[in-house]
Short mmCIF file of N, CA and C in Angstrom, two decimals:
data_model
loop_
_atom_site.label_atom_id
_atom_site.label_comp_id
_atom_site.label_asym_id
_atom_site.label_seq_id
_atom_site.Cartn_x
_atom_site.Cartn_y
_atom_site.Cartn_z
N UNK A 103 -14.58 -4.97 -0.83
CA UNK A 103 -14.86 -5.85 -0.07
C UNK A 103 -14.32 -5.18 0.92
N UNK A 104 -14.70 -5.88 2.20
CA UNK A 104 -14.38 -5.87 3.64
C UNK A 104 -13.63 -7.07 4.48
N UNK A 105 -13.17 -6.55 5.18
CA UNK A 105 -12.46 -7.27 6.03
C UNK A 105 -13.23 -7.74 7.23
N UNK A 106 -13.04 -8.97 7.44
CA UNK A 106 -14.32 -9.18 8.84
C UNK A 106 -12.80 -9.52 10.04
N UNK A 107 -12.54 -9.12 10.70
CA UNK A 107 -11.61 -8.74 12.13
C UNK A 107 -12.60 -9.53 13.47
N UNK A 108 -11.55 -10.29 13.79
CA UNK A 108 -12.09 -10.86 15.16
C UNK A 108 -11.46 -10.75 15.99
N UNK A 109 -12.19 -10.12 17.22
CA UNK A 109 -11.77 -9.87 18.72
C UNK A 109 -12.53 -10.72 19.80
N UNK A 110 -11.46 -10.73 20.69
CA UNK A 110 -12.45 -11.94 21.75
C UNK A 110 -12.55 -11.22 22.98
N UNK A 111 -13.76 -11.25 24.01
CA UNK A 111 -13.41 -10.64 24.90
C UNK A 111 -14.12 -12.19 26.31
N UNK A 112 -13.57 -11.48 27.35
CA UNK A 112 -13.60 -13.14 27.99
C UNK A 112 -15.18 -13.05 28.86
N UNK A 113 -15.83 -11.69 28.99
CA UNK A 113 -17.15 -11.68 29.48
C UNK A 113 -18.37 -11.16 28.49
N UNK A 114 -19.68 -11.83 28.53
CA UNK A 114 -20.62 -10.92 27.77
C UNK A 114 -20.65 -9.50 28.20
N UNK A 115 -20.34 -8.67 29.30
CA UNK A 115 -20.54 -7.63 29.21
C UNK A 115 -19.19 -6.84 29.12
N UNK A 116 -18.20 -7.66 28.79
CA UNK A 116 -16.97 -6.61 28.25
C UNK A 116 -17.02 -7.06 26.49
N UNK A 117 -17.58 -7.84 26.45
CA UNK A 117 -17.97 -7.61 24.53
C UNK A 117 -18.90 -6.34 24.42
N UNK A 118 -19.94 -6.33 25.32
CA UNK A 118 -21.04 -5.63 25.07
C UNK A 118 -20.25 -4.06 25.06
N UNK A 119 -19.72 -4.22 25.90
CA UNK A 119 -19.03 -2.42 26.22
C UNK A 119 -18.04 -2.34 25.06
N UNK A 120 -17.41 -2.80 24.59
CA UNK A 120 -16.27 -2.94 23.53
C UNK A 120 -17.13 -3.00 22.30
N UNK A 121 -18.02 -3.68 22.08
CA UNK A 121 -18.72 -3.56 21.12
C UNK A 121 -19.65 -1.65 21.12
N UNK A 122 -20.22 -1.33 21.88
CA UNK A 122 -20.40 -0.19 21.93
C UNK A 122 -19.47 1.29 21.68
N UNK A 123 -18.36 0.99 22.67
CA UNK A 123 -16.91 2.07 22.00
C UNK A 123 -16.48 1.70 20.88
N UNK A 124 -16.63 0.84 19.99
CA UNK A 124 -15.96 1.11 18.76
C UNK A 124 -17.48 1.28 17.64
N UNK A 125 -18.55 1.09 18.06
CA UNK A 125 -19.81 1.61 17.24
C UNK A 125 -19.95 2.97 17.63
N UNK A 126 -19.17 3.84 18.51
CA UNK A 126 -19.30 5.44 18.74
C UNK A 126 -17.86 6.00 18.38
N UNK A 127 -17.08 5.13 18.33
CA UNK A 127 -15.47 5.78 17.86
C UNK A 127 -14.96 5.26 16.90
N UNK A 128 -14.83 4.00 16.51
CA UNK A 128 -13.77 3.93 15.88
C UNK A 128 -14.67 2.56 14.75
N UNK A 129 -15.34 2.16 14.29
CA UNK A 129 -15.88 1.78 13.89
C UNK A 129 -16.30 2.02 12.30
N UNK A 130 -15.42 1.64 11.26
CA UNK A 130 -15.54 2.09 9.80
C UNK A 130 -16.45 1.12 9.10
N UNK A 131 -17.75 1.19 8.61
CA UNK A 131 -18.98 0.60 7.90
C UNK A 131 -19.65 -0.32 9.31
N UNK A 132 -19.89 -1.54 9.23
CA UNK A 132 -21.29 -1.89 9.84
C UNK A 132 -20.28 -2.73 10.53
N UNK A 133 -21.09 -3.09 11.94
CA UNK A 133 -20.61 -4.17 12.66
C UNK A 133 -21.58 -4.82 13.10
N UNK A 134 -21.16 -6.52 13.26
CA UNK A 134 -22.26 -7.40 13.63
C UNK A 134 -21.56 -7.63 14.64
N UNK A 135 -22.19 -8.20 15.34
CA UNK A 135 -22.36 -9.07 16.83
C UNK A 135 -22.52 -10.57 16.84
N UNK A 136 -21.92 -11.29 17.09
CA UNK A 136 -22.03 -12.66 17.25
C UNK A 136 -22.10 -13.08 18.81
N UNK A 137 -22.56 -12.95 19.96
CA UNK A 137 -22.46 -13.21 21.16
C UNK A 137 -22.46 -14.70 21.58
N UNK A 138 -22.96 -15.45 20.57
CA UNK A 138 -22.88 -17.04 20.64
C UNK A 138 -21.85 -17.54 20.24
N UNK A 139 -20.87 -16.59 19.55
CA UNK A 139 -19.94 -17.47 19.72
C UNK A 139 -18.17 -16.65 20.38
N UNK A 140 -18.74 -15.87 21.33
CA UNK A 140 -18.13 -14.82 21.81
C UNK A 140 -17.23 -13.88 20.97
N UNK A 141 -17.24 -13.48 20.07
CA UNK A 141 -16.58 -12.51 19.03
C UNK A 141 -17.63 -12.01 18.53
N UNK A 142 -16.96 -10.71 18.03
CA UNK A 142 -17.41 -9.53 17.06
C UNK A 142 -16.74 -9.78 15.97
N UNK A 143 -17.54 -8.95 14.74
CA UNK A 143 -16.84 -8.98 13.07
C UNK A 143 -16.88 -7.09 13.19
N UNK A 144 -15.76 -6.66 12.70
CA UNK A 144 -15.63 -5.50 12.00
C UNK A 144 -15.43 -5.63 10.44
N UNK A 145 -16.33 -4.64 9.89
CA UNK A 145 -15.65 -4.43 8.17
C UNK A 145 -15.31 -3.10 8.18
N UNK A 146 -14.39 -3.19 7.08
CA UNK A 146 -13.38 -2.09 7.07
C UNK A 146 -12.96 -2.18 5.29
N UNK A 147 -12.60 -1.09 4.89
CA UNK A 147 -12.55 -0.82 3.58
C UNK A 147 -11.59 -1.99 2.76
N UNK A 148 -10.93 -2.32 3.63
CA UNK A 148 -10.14 -3.85 2.45
C UNK A 148 -9.72 -4.61 3.47
N UNK A 149 -9.55 -5.97 2.86
CA UNK A 149 -8.95 -7.23 4.13
C UNK A 149 -7.83 -7.63 4.10
N UNK A 150 -7.59 -8.40 5.24
CA UNK A 150 -6.25 -8.71 5.12
C UNK A 150 -6.22 -10.01 4.17
N UNK A 151 -5.02 -9.58 3.46
CA UNK A 151 -4.66 -10.55 2.32
C UNK A 151 -5.46 -10.19 0.61
N UNK A 152 -5.74 -9.25 0.85
CA UNK A 152 -6.22 -8.64 -0.56
C UNK A 152 -4.89 -8.29 -1.29
N UNK A 153 -5.40 -8.63 -2.41
CA UNK A 153 -3.95 -7.97 -3.27
C UNK A 153 -4.03 -7.51 -4.56
N UNK A 154 -3.24 -6.59 -5.15
CA UNK A 154 -3.17 -5.71 -6.52
C UNK A 154 -1.88 -6.06 -7.21
N UNK A 155 -1.80 -6.15 -8.63
CA UNK A 155 -0.61 -6.12 -9.18
C UNK A 155 -0.11 -5.26 -10.47
N UNK A 156 0.43 -4.71 -10.39
CA UNK A 156 0.70 -3.86 -11.78
C UNK A 156 2.15 -4.33 -12.69
N UNK A 157 2.02 -4.42 -14.06
CA UNK A 157 3.52 -5.02 -14.77
C UNK A 157 3.49 -3.94 -15.75
N UNK A 158 4.60 -3.43 -15.91
CA UNK A 158 4.99 -2.68 -16.71
C UNK A 158 6.64 -2.76 -17.41
N UNK A 159 6.93 -2.41 -18.79
CA UNK A 159 8.18 -2.72 -19.26
C UNK A 159 8.83 -1.22 -18.70
N UNK A 160 9.69 -1.35 -18.33
CA UNK A 160 10.39 0.37 -17.95
C UNK A 160 11.23 0.41 -19.17
N UNK A 161 10.57 1.67 -20.25
CA UNK A 161 11.69 2.10 -21.02
C UNK A 161 12.60 3.08 -21.10
N UNK A 162 13.55 3.45 -21.81
CA UNK A 162 13.88 4.36 -21.80
C UNK A 162 13.32 5.86 -21.22
N UNK A 163 12.22 6.13 -22.13
CA UNK A 163 11.35 7.59 -21.72
C UNK A 163 11.01 7.40 -20.08
N UNK A 164 10.78 6.51 -19.95
CA UNK A 164 10.47 6.34 -18.26
C UNK A 164 11.41 7.18 -17.40
N UNK A 165 12.37 6.53 -18.17
CA UNK A 165 13.41 7.00 -16.99
C UNK A 165 14.23 8.28 -17.08
N UNK A 166 14.08 8.56 -18.71
CA UNK A 166 14.60 10.27 -18.96
C UNK A 166 13.73 10.96 -18.61
N UNK A 167 12.43 10.48 -18.60
CA UNK A 167 10.97 11.52 -18.49
C UNK A 167 11.12 11.71 -16.62
N UNK A 168 11.42 10.55 -15.90
CA UNK A 168 11.40 10.90 -14.72
C UNK A 168 12.43 11.85 -13.97
N UNK A 169 13.81 11.35 -15.10
CA UNK A 169 14.81 11.97 -14.63
C UNK A 169 14.35 13.63 -14.72
N UNK A 170 14.13 14.13 -15.91
CA UNK A 170 13.77 15.60 -16.29
C UNK A 170 12.58 16.39 -14.86
N UNK A 171 11.82 15.23 -14.81
CA UNK A 171 10.35 15.62 -13.50
C UNK A 171 11.39 16.22 -12.24
N UNK A 172 12.30 14.97 -12.21
CA UNK A 172 12.63 15.35 -10.45
C UNK A 172 14.18 16.00 -10.10
N UNK A 173 14.87 16.15 -11.53
CA UNK A 173 16.26 16.54 -11.56
C UNK A 173 16.99 15.44 -11.46
N UNK A 174 16.70 14.30 -10.98
CA UNK A 174 17.98 13.46 -10.53
C UNK A 174 18.71 12.95 -12.13
N UNK A 175 19.44 13.29 -12.67
CA UNK A 175 20.48 13.06 -13.97
C UNK A 175 21.62 12.64 -13.36
N UNK A 176 21.55 11.84 -12.27
CA UNK A 176 22.43 10.64 -12.48
C UNK A 176 23.50 9.91 -13.13
N UNK A 177 24.64 9.99 -13.26
CA UNK A 177 24.79 9.26 -14.78
C UNK A 177 24.60 7.47 -14.70
N UNK A 178 24.35 7.04 -13.76
CA UNK A 178 23.83 5.62 -13.36
C UNK A 178 22.22 5.64 -14.27
N UNK A 179 21.33 6.49 -14.25
CA UNK A 179 20.52 6.84 -15.17
C UNK A 179 20.03 7.28 -16.39
N UNK A 180 21.28 8.32 -17.01
CA UNK A 180 20.85 8.88 -18.46
C UNK A 180 22.30 8.65 -19.10
N UNK A 181 23.54 8.19 -18.56
CA UNK A 181 24.91 8.42 -18.88
C UNK A 181 25.18 7.03 -19.86
N UNK A 182 24.65 6.50 -20.66
CA UNK A 182 25.27 5.24 -21.20
C UNK A 182 26.45 4.89 -20.98
N UNK A 183 27.71 5.81 -21.71
CA UNK A 183 29.08 5.64 -22.19
C UNK A 183 29.41 5.21 -20.64
N UNK A 184 28.94 5.85 -19.60
CA UNK A 184 29.45 5.88 -18.19
C UNK A 184 29.16 4.86 -17.65
N UNK A 185 28.01 4.21 -17.88
CA UNK A 185 27.65 2.92 -17.54
C UNK A 185 27.99 1.43 -18.10
N UNK A 186 28.43 1.92 -19.05
CA UNK A 186 28.69 0.50 -19.97
C UNK A 186 30.23 0.10 -19.23
N UNK A 187 30.94 1.21 -18.77
CA UNK A 187 32.06 0.88 -17.94
C UNK A 187 31.78 -0.08 -16.33
N UNK A 188 30.96 0.84 -15.91
CA UNK A 188 30.59 0.00 -14.99
C UNK A 188 30.37 -1.62 -14.59
N UNK A 189 30.45 -1.91 -13.38
CA UNK A 189 29.72 -3.10 -13.12
C UNK A 189 28.68 -3.94 -13.88
N UNK A 190 27.76 -2.88 -13.74
CA UNK A 190 26.21 -3.14 -14.15
C UNK A 190 26.25 -3.32 -15.90
N UNK A 191 27.41 -2.51 -16.72
CA UNK A 191 27.27 -2.42 -18.37
C UNK A 191 26.08 -1.64 -18.81
N UNK A 192 25.22 -1.00 -17.87
CA UNK A 192 24.21 -0.68 -18.61
C UNK A 192 23.61 0.18 -17.77
N UNK A 193 22.37 0.85 -18.42
CA UNK A 193 21.76 1.80 -17.66
C UNK A 193 20.84 1.42 -17.04
N UNK A 194 20.58 1.74 -15.74
CA UNK A 194 19.35 1.47 -14.87
C UNK A 194 18.50 2.37 -14.25
N UNK A 195 17.36 1.67 -13.83
CA UNK A 195 16.13 2.91 -13.44
C UNK A 195 16.09 3.68 -12.02
N UNK A 196 16.14 4.70 -12.03
CA UNK A 196 15.93 4.98 -10.62
C UNK A 196 15.05 4.34 -9.64
N UNK A 197 15.39 4.48 -8.15
CA UNK A 197 15.00 3.53 -7.12
C UNK A 197 13.32 4.40 -7.00
N UNK A 198 13.17 5.47 -6.80
CA UNK A 198 12.46 6.17 -6.68
C UNK A 198 11.41 6.34 -7.94
N UNK A 199 11.66 5.70 -8.90
CA UNK A 199 11.00 5.52 -9.96
C UNK A 199 10.09 4.11 -9.60
N UNK A 200 10.57 3.18 -8.66
CA UNK A 200 10.52 1.82 -8.13
C UNK A 200 9.10 2.42 -7.58
N UNK A 201 9.46 3.32 -6.41
CA UNK A 201 8.26 3.47 -5.52
C UNK A 201 7.54 4.34 -6.20
N UNK A 202 7.44 5.14 -7.17
CA UNK A 202 6.35 5.34 -8.11
C UNK A 202 5.10 4.35 -7.69
N UNK A 203 5.87 3.78 -8.82
CA UNK A 203 5.26 1.92 -9.35
C UNK A 203 4.37 1.72 -8.10
N UNK A 204 5.28 1.53 -6.86
CA UNK A 204 4.65 0.87 -5.51
C UNK A 204 3.22 1.82 -5.35
N UNK A 205 3.53 3.30 -5.16
CA UNK A 205 2.31 4.02 -5.61
C UNK A 205 1.37 3.39 -6.47
N UNK A 206 1.41 3.52 -7.42
CA UNK A 206 0.36 3.22 -8.57
C UNK A 206 -0.51 2.08 -8.23
N UNK A 207 0.14 0.87 -7.68
CA UNK A 207 -0.18 -0.23 -7.24
C UNK A 207 -1.26 -0.11 -6.09
N UNK A 208 -0.96 0.66 -5.33
CA UNK A 208 -1.81 1.32 -3.63
C UNK A 208 -2.62 1.53 -4.29
N UNK A 209 -2.93 2.65 -5.21
CA UNK A 209 -3.82 3.28 -5.91
C UNK A 209 -5.00 2.51 -6.56
N UNK A 210 -4.20 1.35 -7.25
CA UNK A 210 -5.18 0.06 -8.10
C UNK A 210 -6.14 -0.71 -6.67
N UNK A 211 -5.43 -0.74 -5.77
CA UNK A 211 -5.78 -1.50 -4.22
C UNK A 211 -7.00 -0.96 -3.89
N UNK A 212 -7.16 0.46 -3.93
CA UNK A 212 -8.10 1.10 -3.16
C UNK A 212 -8.94 1.48 -4.09
N UNK A 213 -9.07 1.53 -5.12
CA UNK A 213 -9.87 2.27 -5.82
C UNK A 213 -11.38 1.88 -5.80
N UNK A 214 -11.93 0.71 -5.12
CA UNK A 214 -13.00 0.74 -5.06
C UNK A 214 -13.67 1.16 -3.57
N UNK A 215 -13.52 2.27 -2.84
CA UNK A 215 -13.46 3.03 -1.43
C UNK A 215 -13.22 4.11 -2.15
N UNK A 216 -13.25 4.43 -3.20
CA UNK A 216 -13.35 6.33 -3.47
C UNK A 216 -14.82 7.13 -2.99
N UNK A 217 -15.90 5.79 -3.00
CA UNK A 217 -16.96 6.48 -2.87
C UNK A 217 -17.57 6.30 -1.28
N UNK A 218 -16.66 6.01 -0.32
CA UNK A 218 -16.83 6.09 1.46
C UNK A 218 -16.83 7.56 1.48
N UNK A 219 -17.32 7.57 2.84
CA UNK A 219 -17.63 8.99 3.72
C UNK A 219 -15.68 9.14 4.19
N UNK A 220 -14.89 8.48 4.01
CA UNK A 220 -13.41 8.66 4.08
C UNK A 220 -12.60 8.58 2.74
N UNK A 221 -11.57 9.50 3.11
CA UNK A 221 -10.60 9.56 1.91
C UNK A 221 -9.23 8.65 2.65
N UNK A 222 -9.20 7.66 1.56
CA UNK A 222 -7.93 7.04 1.96
C UNK A 222 -6.45 7.83 1.52
N UNK A 223 -5.55 7.90 2.74
CA UNK A 223 -4.46 8.68 1.65
C UNK A 223 -2.91 7.95 2.55
N UNK A 224 -2.07 8.15 1.41
CA UNK A 224 -0.53 7.32 1.75
C UNK A 224 -0.08 8.16 2.86
N UNK A 225 0.34 7.59 3.85
CA UNK A 225 1.23 8.64 5.26
C UNK A 225 2.51 7.75 5.22
N UNK A 226 2.80 7.13 4.23
CA UNK A 226 3.93 6.61 3.99
C UNK A 226 4.76 5.59 3.77
N UNK A 227 5.88 5.02 3.79
CA UNK A 227 6.32 4.40 2.91
C UNK A 227 7.65 3.51 3.85
N UNK A 228 7.59 2.08 4.46
CA UNK A 228 8.31 2.03 5.87
C UNK A 228 9.60 0.65 4.64
N UNK A 229 10.58 0.44 5.25
CA UNK A 229 11.55 -0.51 4.90
C UNK A 229 11.93 -0.80 3.31
N UNK A 230 11.74 0.30 2.41
CA UNK A 230 12.02 0.40 1.63
C UNK A 230 13.58 -0.17 0.86
N UNK A 231 13.37 -1.15 0.23
CA UNK A 231 15.30 -1.88 -0.13
C UNK A 231 15.18 -2.36 -1.83
N UNK A 232 15.79 -1.58 -2.23
CA UNK A 232 16.56 -2.16 -3.88
C UNK A 232 17.54 -3.27 -3.90
N UNK A 233 16.86 -3.96 -3.93
CA UNK A 233 17.77 -5.74 -3.65
C UNK A 233 18.68 -5.53 -5.20
N UNK A 234 18.36 -5.34 -6.47
CA UNK A 234 18.98 -5.41 -7.58
C UNK A 234 18.52 -4.08 -8.50
N UNK A 235 19.28 -3.95 -9.18
CA UNK A 235 19.30 -2.74 -10.27
C UNK A 235 17.89 -3.43 -11.27
N UNK A 236 16.98 -2.48 -11.50
CA UNK A 236 16.05 -3.02 -12.80
C UNK A 236 16.66 -1.81 -13.86
N UNK A 237 16.81 -2.45 -14.79
CA UNK A 237 17.45 -1.90 -16.41
C UNK A 237 16.26 -1.80 -17.25
N UNK A 238 16.51 -1.09 -18.11
CA UNK A 238 15.70 -0.32 -19.34
C UNK A 238 15.48 -1.65 -20.17
N UNK A 239 14.26 -1.45 -20.61
CA UNK A 239 13.81 -2.94 -20.90
C UNK A 239 13.71 -3.87 -19.95
N UNK A 240 14.06 -3.93 -18.77
CA UNK A 240 13.16 -4.90 -17.97
C UNK A 240 11.84 -4.71 -17.65
N UNK A 241 10.98 -5.99 -17.73
CA UNK A 241 9.43 -6.09 -17.00
C UNK A 241 9.40 -6.15 -15.49
N UNK A 242 8.93 -5.27 -14.76
CA UNK A 242 8.35 -5.87 -13.74
C UNK A 242 7.20 -5.77 -13.37
N UNK A 243 6.65 -6.71 -11.94
CA UNK A 243 5.79 -6.60 -11.84
C UNK A 243 5.52 -6.70 -10.15
N UNK A 244 4.40 -5.49 -9.75
CA UNK A 244 4.61 -4.93 -8.31
C UNK A 244 3.64 -5.53 -7.80
N UNK A 245 3.56 -6.08 -6.82
CA UNK A 245 2.72 -6.83 -5.88
C UNK A 245 2.01 -6.48 -4.51
N UNK A 246 1.21 -5.69 -4.03
CA UNK A 246 0.44 -5.32 -3.37
C UNK A 246 -0.41 -6.02 -2.42
N UNK A 247 0.01 -6.54 -1.40
CA UNK A 247 -0.58 -7.14 -0.72
C UNK A 247 -1.11 -6.71 1.11
N UNK A 248 -2.33 -6.16 1.44
CA UNK A 248 -2.60 -5.66 2.37
C UNK A 248 -2.53 -6.83 3.71
N UNK A 249 -1.62 -6.60 4.86
CA UNK A 249 -0.90 -7.35 5.91
C UNK A 249 -1.16 -7.14 6.95
N UNK A 250 -1.80 -6.32 7.10
CA UNK A 250 -2.43 -5.35 8.48
C UNK A 250 -3.62 -4.40 8.43
N UNK A 251 -4.64 -4.55 9.61
CA UNK A 251 -5.52 -3.42 9.44
C UNK A 251 -5.68 -3.44 11.08
N UNK A 252 -5.47 -1.65 11.21
CA UNK A 252 -5.32 -1.36 12.83
C UNK A 252 -6.67 -0.46 12.53
N UNK A 253 -7.78 -1.03 13.28
CA UNK A 253 -9.07 -0.51 13.04
C UNK A 253 -8.35 0.75 14.09
N UNK A 254 -7.97 0.67 15.00
CA UNK A 254 -8.09 2.37 15.89
C UNK A 254 -7.67 3.44 15.32
N UNK A 255 -6.39 3.21 14.58
CA UNK A 255 -6.58 4.73 14.11
C UNK A 255 -7.03 4.56 12.32
N UNK A 256 -7.47 3.49 11.95
CA UNK A 256 -7.79 3.49 10.78
C UNK A 256 -7.04 3.36 9.47
N UNK A 257 -5.83 2.28 9.52
CA UNK A 257 -4.72 2.41 8.97
C UNK A 257 -5.30 0.75 8.24
N UNK A 258 -4.30 0.97 7.24
CA UNK A 258 -4.10 -0.70 6.48
C UNK A 258 -2.38 -0.50 6.37
N UNK A 259 -1.62 -1.54 6.31
CA UNK A 259 -0.47 -1.44 6.20
C UNK A 259 -0.39 -2.95 4.90
N UNK A 260 0.72 -2.74 3.92
CA UNK A 260 0.56 -3.37 3.07
C UNK A 260 2.16 -3.85 2.39
N UNK A 261 2.00 -5.54 2.33
CA UNK A 261 4.03 -5.51 1.97
C UNK A 261 3.67 -5.53 0.29
N UNK A 262 4.88 -5.06 -0.28
CA UNK A 262 5.20 -4.86 -1.53
C UNK A 262 6.59 -5.13 -2.03
N UNK A 263 6.20 -5.90 -3.26
CA UNK A 263 7.35 -6.75 -3.61
C UNK A 263 7.39 -6.41 -4.96
N UNK A 264 8.18 -6.21 -5.64
CA UNK A 264 8.33 -5.68 -7.17
C UNK A 264 9.70 -7.08 -7.87
N UNK A 265 8.99 -7.70 -8.81
CA UNK A 265 10.14 -8.80 -9.27
C UNK A 265 10.31 -8.13 -10.93
N UNK A 266 11.51 -8.65 -11.14
CA UNK A 266 11.61 -8.50 -12.69
C UNK A 266 10.90 -9.74 -13.86
N UNK A 267 11.46 -9.61 -14.89
CA UNK A 267 10.61 -10.48 -15.69
C UNK A 267 11.50 -11.96 -15.37
N UNK A 268 12.27 -12.65 -14.68
CA UNK A 268 12.98 -13.35 -14.20
C UNK A 268 12.66 -13.92 -13.06
N UNK A 269 11.90 -13.37 -12.51
CA UNK A 269 11.37 -13.87 -10.95
C UNK A 269 12.00 -13.08 -9.96
N UNK A 270 13.31 -12.44 -10.12
CA UNK A 270 13.99 -11.74 -9.33
C UNK A 270 13.57 -11.11 -8.47
N UNK A 271 13.41 -10.86 -7.36
CA UNK A 271 13.19 -9.64 -6.61
C UNK A 271 13.97 -8.77 -6.65
N UNK A 272 13.62 -7.80 -6.82
CA UNK A 272 14.12 -6.35 -7.10
C UNK A 272 14.01 -5.13 -6.26
N UNK A 273 12.48 -4.94 -5.54
CA UNK A 273 12.40 -4.27 -4.44
C UNK A 273 11.59 -4.84 -3.53
N UNK A 274 11.28 -3.91 -2.68
CA UNK A 274 10.74 -4.24 -1.26
C UNK A 274 9.86 -3.36 -0.51
N UNK A 275 8.99 -3.07 0.14
CA UNK A 275 8.49 -1.91 0.72
C UNK A 275 7.30 -2.56 1.36
N UNK A 276 7.11 -1.43 2.77
CA UNK A 276 5.81 -1.89 3.48
C UNK A 276 5.31 -0.25 3.50
N UNK A 277 4.14 -0.84 2.68
CA UNK A 277 3.01 0.88 2.72
C UNK A 277 1.89 0.98 3.84
N UNK A 278 1.69 2.14 4.38
CA UNK A 278 0.75 2.36 5.37
C UNK A 278 -0.19 3.77 4.39
N UNK A 279 -1.65 3.16 4.79
CA UNK A 279 -2.58 3.99 4.35
C UNK A 279 -3.83 4.48 5.34
N UNK A 280 -4.13 5.69 5.38
CA UNK A 280 -4.94 5.72 6.64
C UNK A 280 -5.79 6.35 5.63
N UNK A 281 -7.69 6.20 6.72
CA UNK A 281 -8.26 7.11 5.92
C UNK A 281 -8.97 7.70 6.81
N UNK A 282 -9.46 9.11 6.34
CA UNK A 282 -9.46 10.17 6.85
C UNK A 282 -10.72 10.62 6.62
N UNK A 283 -11.68 10.86 7.59
CA UNK A 283 -12.87 11.42 7.54
C UNK A 283 -13.17 12.61 6.58
N UNK A 284 -14.29 12.62 5.92
CA UNK A 284 -14.58 13.38 5.12
C UNK A 284 -15.60 14.59 5.97
N UNK A 285 -15.30 15.69 5.58
CA UNK A 285 -16.61 16.79 6.53
C UNK A 285 -17.63 16.39 6.12
N UNK A 286 -18.44 16.56 7.22
CA UNK A 286 -19.84 16.11 6.86
C UNK A 286 -20.34 17.33 6.40
N UNK A 287 -21.42 16.95 5.22
CA UNK A 287 -22.33 17.76 4.52
C UNK A 287 -22.92 19.28 5.30
N UNK A 288 -23.48 19.00 6.41
CA UNK A 288 -24.06 20.05 7.57
C UNK A 288 -22.68 20.78 8.21
N UNK A 289 -21.33 20.84 8.12
CA UNK A 289 -20.68 21.48 8.64
C UNK A 289 -20.38 23.16 7.52
N UNK A 290 -20.43 23.47 8.62
CA UNK A 290 -20.56 24.97 8.11
C UNK A 290 -19.17 25.69 7.91
N UNK A 291 -19.00 26.53 7.20
CA UNK A 291 -17.60 26.70 6.82
C UNK A 291 -17.01 27.15 5.57
#
């Protein structure tokens, strides 16, 4: 999928200069000009509004294996007796495990771009918030929606929402992807 991004210029000369600049430096994919409409369109690897989704039941083994991999053995995640005495009454999943599921759905969103001349890489997550606990046995759905494309930096931004099986919003975040040019086959080294 390619996004069609629109930009306007005041004069034909400005449009042509802008188009030439983009062709030589920042355009990814094909550029199409339509001067009769006073705008030009640029294709990119993803498009604003594109979505992907991932659903999973969070199991005890998911949480215990994650604890073992990361070394995060907080009693909130692995000590049933401790959590039964807490306000929550039961074990909860790690917030970082939810971020891992955010990464899963971002990978799904860009799977179709793997044959491109540039490699998409995650450059970070912003505004990650854990709004409610995710308990063992909860079924979560992670929704990933491309919200912005920044052609100059070859980046896309996505809003991420995680809801549990009853539709409660349990986590949110913003993800940033950047497309890095692959080395040319003619490059020596």
